[in-house]
Amino acid sequence: MTVAAPTFDLVVAANRLPLDRVVDDKGESTWRRSPGGLVTAMESVMKGRDAAWVGWAGEPGTPPEPFTDEGMYLHPVGLSPTEIEEYYEGFSNDTLWPIFHDVIVPATFHRNWWNTYRTVNHRFAVAIAEIAAPGATVWVHDYQLQLVPAMVRSLRPDVRIGWFNHIPFPPVELFSQLPWRRALVEGLLGADFLGFQRTADAENFLRCCRRLLNMSTKADTVTFTPPGDDPDARRTVRAAAIPISVDFRSLDALSRTPEVKARAAEIRASLGNPEILLLGVDRLDYTKGIRHRLKAYEELLRDKAIAPPDVTMMQVSTPSRERVDAYRHLRDEIERTVGGINGEYSDIGSPAVYYLYQSYPRAEMAAMFLAADVMLVTPLRDGMNLVAKEYVACRHDLGGALVLSEFAGAWHELHQAFICNPHDVEGVKQTIMRAVTAPEDERRRRMKALRKRVAVHDVQRWASRYLEALASAPAKPRRPTRASDEERRGEERANRSSQRALDNASERTEDL
Ligand code: GDG
């Protein structure tokens, strides 16, 4: 007798489960919290809800049986070694990730990667359809699962479907490079509500609908007729910004514990109690601007604006996507640069850069944040950047200063940070020096304002705003108004010639 799978009113799907299965040398398996911003954010949202999470368990082969952890039902989806290579490392991280991050490195296109992406997305959709209760809410996350909304809708038309993009959504000119752009947009339009980090991301998506699929948009909605041209099947999908945040209260409480405070003091002492400790914490990713940051720091050392041991820098780079070429090259490059800086500017007992290619427990991260005088968050492009908000949440002492790139989504909320353009090395140097030399009362004033923002706009508020937006998203199309018709006609006029070219190109590439 087969036992029916339990069903849930809220089903979350993300590429990774919040726990990874790790098999040790003796073949024994244990579960470990998986890395990254999405898990950090969703963990606190899922606590206390009767919900299920569908995702990959982080290792190849047959998936483990579903199980319950701290009240959350975890439903693993299996990936074969080839699928990991083609769907995850390939299409997700070597095709979509660069396109969605301004093509900082060139994107790679392979038709077999796309086919595998489709297959895996379908597997996720089937798993979701199996455990969603009638009328359930399904919340799909991120760029790895863009086809899932439409696939779930065709399997389970009764459920309400949302998708949230943790990374930027590219301008139409970049998105157009994708040979499978039409299928991706149609995949997303299976949702009722599409959430983005910034309004500009939602607008980029809506522009793709207009320009690439000739759809009608009005304000933040797009009206869409699924294939078959049945007017009854017309649906309206809303696309809007709901910026993600951090669990302010728990980070604030963690950083106030005697253990974390003592550890922060210990870290400073073991670095020789510098006057100024600069800190960078990032997944080792070319989007995070680590090279640009190191260059600015190196030039400040060269100019003798700063010098160890009075000023020193700690760079934590968390291992990430180590099998993707661009990441291997980046690691080499960063480690060579750190070696060069240390060779030139360190002294015995006082290194210029402490470089740590490791992952740390949460409490240790909080202690580092508390220990750092200046936090350097300088991405070239970043959906949000939770590290910036975590730093702020940990500075209950109102100490510290945040240097923040205007290309991080966080910039749209954290205006009281010391803002820089990471491409402008001279500007980054000046901003670091402003942060280093700012009077204490100015730093405290800025930090207080930053904390106020993050305390109110925390991750719990993000989740409830998202779920409210999903619940109230329009299911039926609104009648197009004169304004929307005009808007569409204007757009069409402007793009008529490029549209023809794009359509022709689509015909050639849709069935690649
Ligand atoms: C994506 C988007 C968006 C890092 N090292 C360690 C560690 N971390 C934690 C940080 C933070 C998270 O990982 C990283 O989040 P970010 O937001 O900085 O960046 P991505 O991983 O690129 O996340 C991003 C995010 O999704 C959420 O929507 O903000 O723009 O790219 O929480 O603290 N945590 C621990 N040890 C480490 O060594 N415990």
Short mmCIF file of N, CA and C in Angstrom, two decimals, residues 120-183:
data_model
loop_
_atom_site.label_atom_id
_atom_site.label_comp_id
_atom_site.label_asym_id
_atom_site.label_seq_id
_atom_site.Cartn_x
_atom_site.Cartn_y
_atom_site.Cartn_z
N VAL A 120 14.71 19.68 -14.95
CA VAL A 120 14.78 19.80 -13.49
C VAL A 120 13.65 20.69 -12.98
N ASN A 121 13.36 21.78 -13.69
CA ASN A 121 12.24 22.63 -13.28
C ASN A 121 10.94 21.83 -13.23
N HIS A 122 10.77 20.94 -14.20
CA HIS A 122 9.56 20.13 -14.21
C HIS A 122 9.51 19.20 -13.00
N ARG A 123 10.67 18.68 -12.63
CA ARG A 123 10.72 17.79 -11.45
C ARG A 123 10.30 18.56 -10.19
N PHE A 124 10.77 19.78 -10.07
CA PHE A 124 10.37 20.61 -8.93
C PHE A 124 8.85 20.84 -8.95
N ALA A 125 8.32 21.12 -10.16
CA ALA A 125 6.88 21.42 -10.26
C ALA A 125 6.05 20.21 -9.84
N VAL A 126 6.48 19.03 -10.25
CA VAL A 126 5.74 17.80 -9.89
C VAL A 126 5.76 17.61 -8.37
N ALA A 127 6.94 17.83 -7.77
CA ALA A 127 7.05 17.66 -6.31
C ALA A 127 6.14 18.65 -5.59
N ILE A 128 6.09 19.89 -6.08
CA ILE A 128 5.24 20.91 -5.45
C ILE A 128 3.77 20.51 -5.58
N ALA A 129 3.40 20.10 -6.81
CA ALA A 129 1.99 19.75 -7.07
C ALA A 129 1.54 18.60 -6.16
N GLU A 130 2.48 17.72 -5.84
CA GLU A 130 2.15 16.55 -5.02
C GLU A 130 1.83 16.92 -3.58
N ILE A 131 2.50 17.93 -3.05
CA ILE A 131 2.31 18.20 -1.61
C ILE A 131 1.55 19.50 -1.32
N ALA A 132 1.08 20.18 -2.36
CA ALA A 132 0.30 21.40 -2.12
C ALA A 132 -1.15 21.00 -1.81
N ALA A 133 -1.68 21.52 -0.70
CA ALA A 133 -3.09 21.27 -0.34
C ALA A 133 -3.99 22.01 -1.33
N PRO A 134 -5.27 21.62 -1.45
CA PRO A 134 -6.16 22.35 -2.35
C PRO A 134 -6.16 23.84 -2.01
N GLY A 135 -5.99 24.68 -3.05
CA GLY A 135 -5.98 26.13 -2.85
C GLY A 135 -4.76 26.66 -2.13
N ALA A 136 -3.72 25.85 -2.05
CA ALA A 136 -2.51 26.24 -1.28
C ALA A 136 -1.82 27.46 -1.88
N THR A 137 -0.90 28.01 -1.08
CA THR A 137 -0.03 29.08 -1.56
C THR A 137 1.33 28.45 -1.87
N VAL A 138 1.81 28.70 -3.08
CA VAL A 138 3.11 28.15 -3.49
C VAL A 138 4.05 29.33 -3.72
N TRP A 139 5.20 29.30 -3.04
CA TRP A 139 6.15 30.42 -3.15
C TRP A 139 7.47 29.88 -3.72
N VAL A 140 7.71 30.24 -4.98
CA VAL A 140 8.90 29.75 -5.69
C VAL A 140 9.99 30.82 -5.62
N HIS A 141 11.23 30.37 -5.43
CA HIS A 141 12.32 31.32 -5.28
C HIS A 141 13.38 31.22 -6.37
N ASP A 142 13.68 32.36 -6.92
CA ASP A 142 14.94 32.63 -7.61
C ASP A 142 15.07 32.10 -9.04
N TYR A 143 16.21 32.52 -9.61
CA TYR A 143 16.46 32.37 -11.04
C TYR A 143 16.60 30.91 -11.48
N GLN A 144 16.90 30.01 -10.55
CA GLN A 144 17.05 28.60 -10.95
C GLN A 144 15.70 27.97 -11.32
N LEU A 145 14.60 28.59 -10.89
CA LEU A 145 13.28 27.95 -11.04
C LEU A 145 12.29 28.84 -11.80
N GLN A 146 12.72 29.43 -12.88
CA GLN A 146 11.85 30.39 -13.58
C GLN A 146 10.74 29.73 -14.39
N LEU A 147 10.89 28.44 -14.69
CA LEU A 147 9.84 27.77 -15.46
C LEU A 147 8.79 27.13 -14.55
N VAL A 148 9.13 27.06 -13.26
CA VAL A 148 8.25 26.34 -12.32
C VAL A 148 6.85 26.96 -12.21
N PRO A 149 6.71 28.30 -12.14
CA PRO A 149 5.34 28.83 -11.99
C PRO A 149 4.37 28.31 -13.05
N ALA A 150 4.73 28.37 -14.34
CA ALA A 150 3.79 27.91 -15.38
C ALA A 150 3.61 26.39 -15.30
N MET A 151 4.65 25.68 -14.94
CA MET A 151 4.53 24.22 -14.86
C MET A 151 3.59 23.82 -13.72
N VAL A 152 3.71 24.51 -12.58
CA VAL A 152 2.82 24.20 -11.46
C VAL A 152 1.38 24.56 -11.86
N ARG A 153 1.23 25.70 -12.52
CA ARG A 153 -0.14 26.10 -12.89
C ARG A 153 -0.81 25.06 -13.78
N SER A 154 -0.03 24.47 -14.69
CA SER A 154 -0.69 23.50 -15.57
C SER A 154 -1.01 22.20 -14.80
N LEU A 155 -0.22 21.90 -13.77
CA LEU A 155 -0.52 20.70 -12.98
C LEU A 155 -1.60 20.96 -11.93
N ARG A 156 -1.56 22.18 -11.36
CA ARG A 156 -2.47 22.50 -10.26
C ARG A 156 -3.05 23.90 -10.41
N PRO A 157 -4.08 24.02 -11.28
CA PRO A 157 -4.63 25.37 -11.51
C PRO A 157 -5.30 25.97 -10.27
N ASP A 158 -5.52 25.15 -9.24
CA ASP A 158 -6.24 25.66 -8.05
C ASP A 158 -5.34 26.45 -7.10
N VAL A 159 -4.02 26.37 -7.25
CA VAL A 159 -3.16 27.00 -6.23
C VAL A 159 -2.77 28.42 -6.63
N ARG A 160 -2.36 29.19 -5.62
CA ARG A 160 -1.91 30.57 -5.86
C ARG A 160 -0.38 30.53 -5.90
N ILE A 161 0.19 31.13 -6.94
CA ILE A 161 1.63 30.94 -7.16
C ILE A 161 2.37 32.27 -7.14
N GLY A 162 3.43 32.33 -6.33
CA GLY A 162 4.28 33.52 -6.30
C GLY A 162 5.71 33.13 -6.62
N TRP A 163 6.46 34.08 -7.13
CA TRP A 163 7.89 33.86 -7.40
C TRP A 163 8.63 35.08 -6.89
N PHE A 164 9.76 34.87 -6.26
CA PHE A 164 10.58 36.01 -5.81
C PHE A 164 11.98 35.87 -6.38
N ASN A 165 12.45 36.97 -6.98
CA ASN A 165 13.77 36.98 -7.58
C ASN A 165 14.77 37.61 -6.60
N HIS A 166 15.73 36.83 -6.13
CA HIS A 166 16.69 37.35 -5.15
C HIS A 166 17.79 38.16 -5.81
N ILE A 167 17.92 38.03 -7.10
CA ILE A 167 19.01 38.73 -7.81
C ILE A 167 18.39 39.81 -8.70
N PRO A 168 19.20 40.67 -9.32
CA PRO A 168 18.59 41.69 -10.17
C PRO A 168 17.88 41.05 -11.36
N PHE A 169 16.92 41.78 -11.96
CA PHE A 169 16.38 41.34 -13.25
C PHE A 169 16.97 42.25 -14.31
N PRO A 170 17.56 41.67 -15.37
CA PRO A 170 18.37 42.49 -16.28
C PRO A 170 17.55 43.38 -17.20
N PRO A 171 18.17 44.42 -17.73
CA PRO A 171 17.51 45.23 -18.75
C PRO A 171 17.22 44.37 -19.98
N VAL A 172 16.19 44.74 -20.74
CA VAL A 172 15.76 43.93 -21.87
C VAL A 172 16.91 43.68 -22.86
N GLU A 173 17.80 44.65 -22.99
CA GLU A 173 18.89 44.49 -23.95
C GLU A 173 19.79 43.31 -23.57
N LEU A 174 19.96 43.06 -22.28
CA LEU A 174 20.77 41.91 -21.86
C LEU A 174 19.94 40.62 -21.85
N PHE A 175 18.72 40.73 -21.34
CA PHE A 175 17.86 39.54 -21.28
C PHE A 175 17.65 38.96 -22.69
N SER A 176 17.60 39.87 -23.68
CA SER A 176 17.38 39.44 -25.07
C SER A 176 18.45 38.49 -25.58
N GLN A 177 19.63 38.54 -24.97
CA GLN A 177 20.68 37.64 -25.45
C GLN A 177 20.30 36.18 -25.26
N LEU A 178 19.44 35.91 -24.30
CA LEU A 178 19.10 34.51 -23.99
C LEU A 178 18.29 33.91 -25.14
N PRO A 179 18.77 32.86 -25.76
CA PRO A 179 18.00 32.23 -26.83
C PRO A 179 16.64 31.72 -26.35
N TRP A 180 16.51 31.54 -25.04
CA TRP A 180 15.27 30.95 -24.50
C TRP A 180 14.44 31.99 -23.74
N ARG A 181 14.60 33.25 -24.14
CA ARG A 181 13.98 34.36 -23.39
C ARG A 181 12.46 34.25 -23.35
N ARG A 182 11.85 33.86 -24.47
CA ARG A 182 10.39 33.78 -24.50
C ARG A 182 9.88 32.73 -23.51
N ALA A 183 10.52 31.56 -23.54
CA ALA A 183 10.09 30.48 -22.64
C ALA A 183 10.27 30.89 -21.18
#
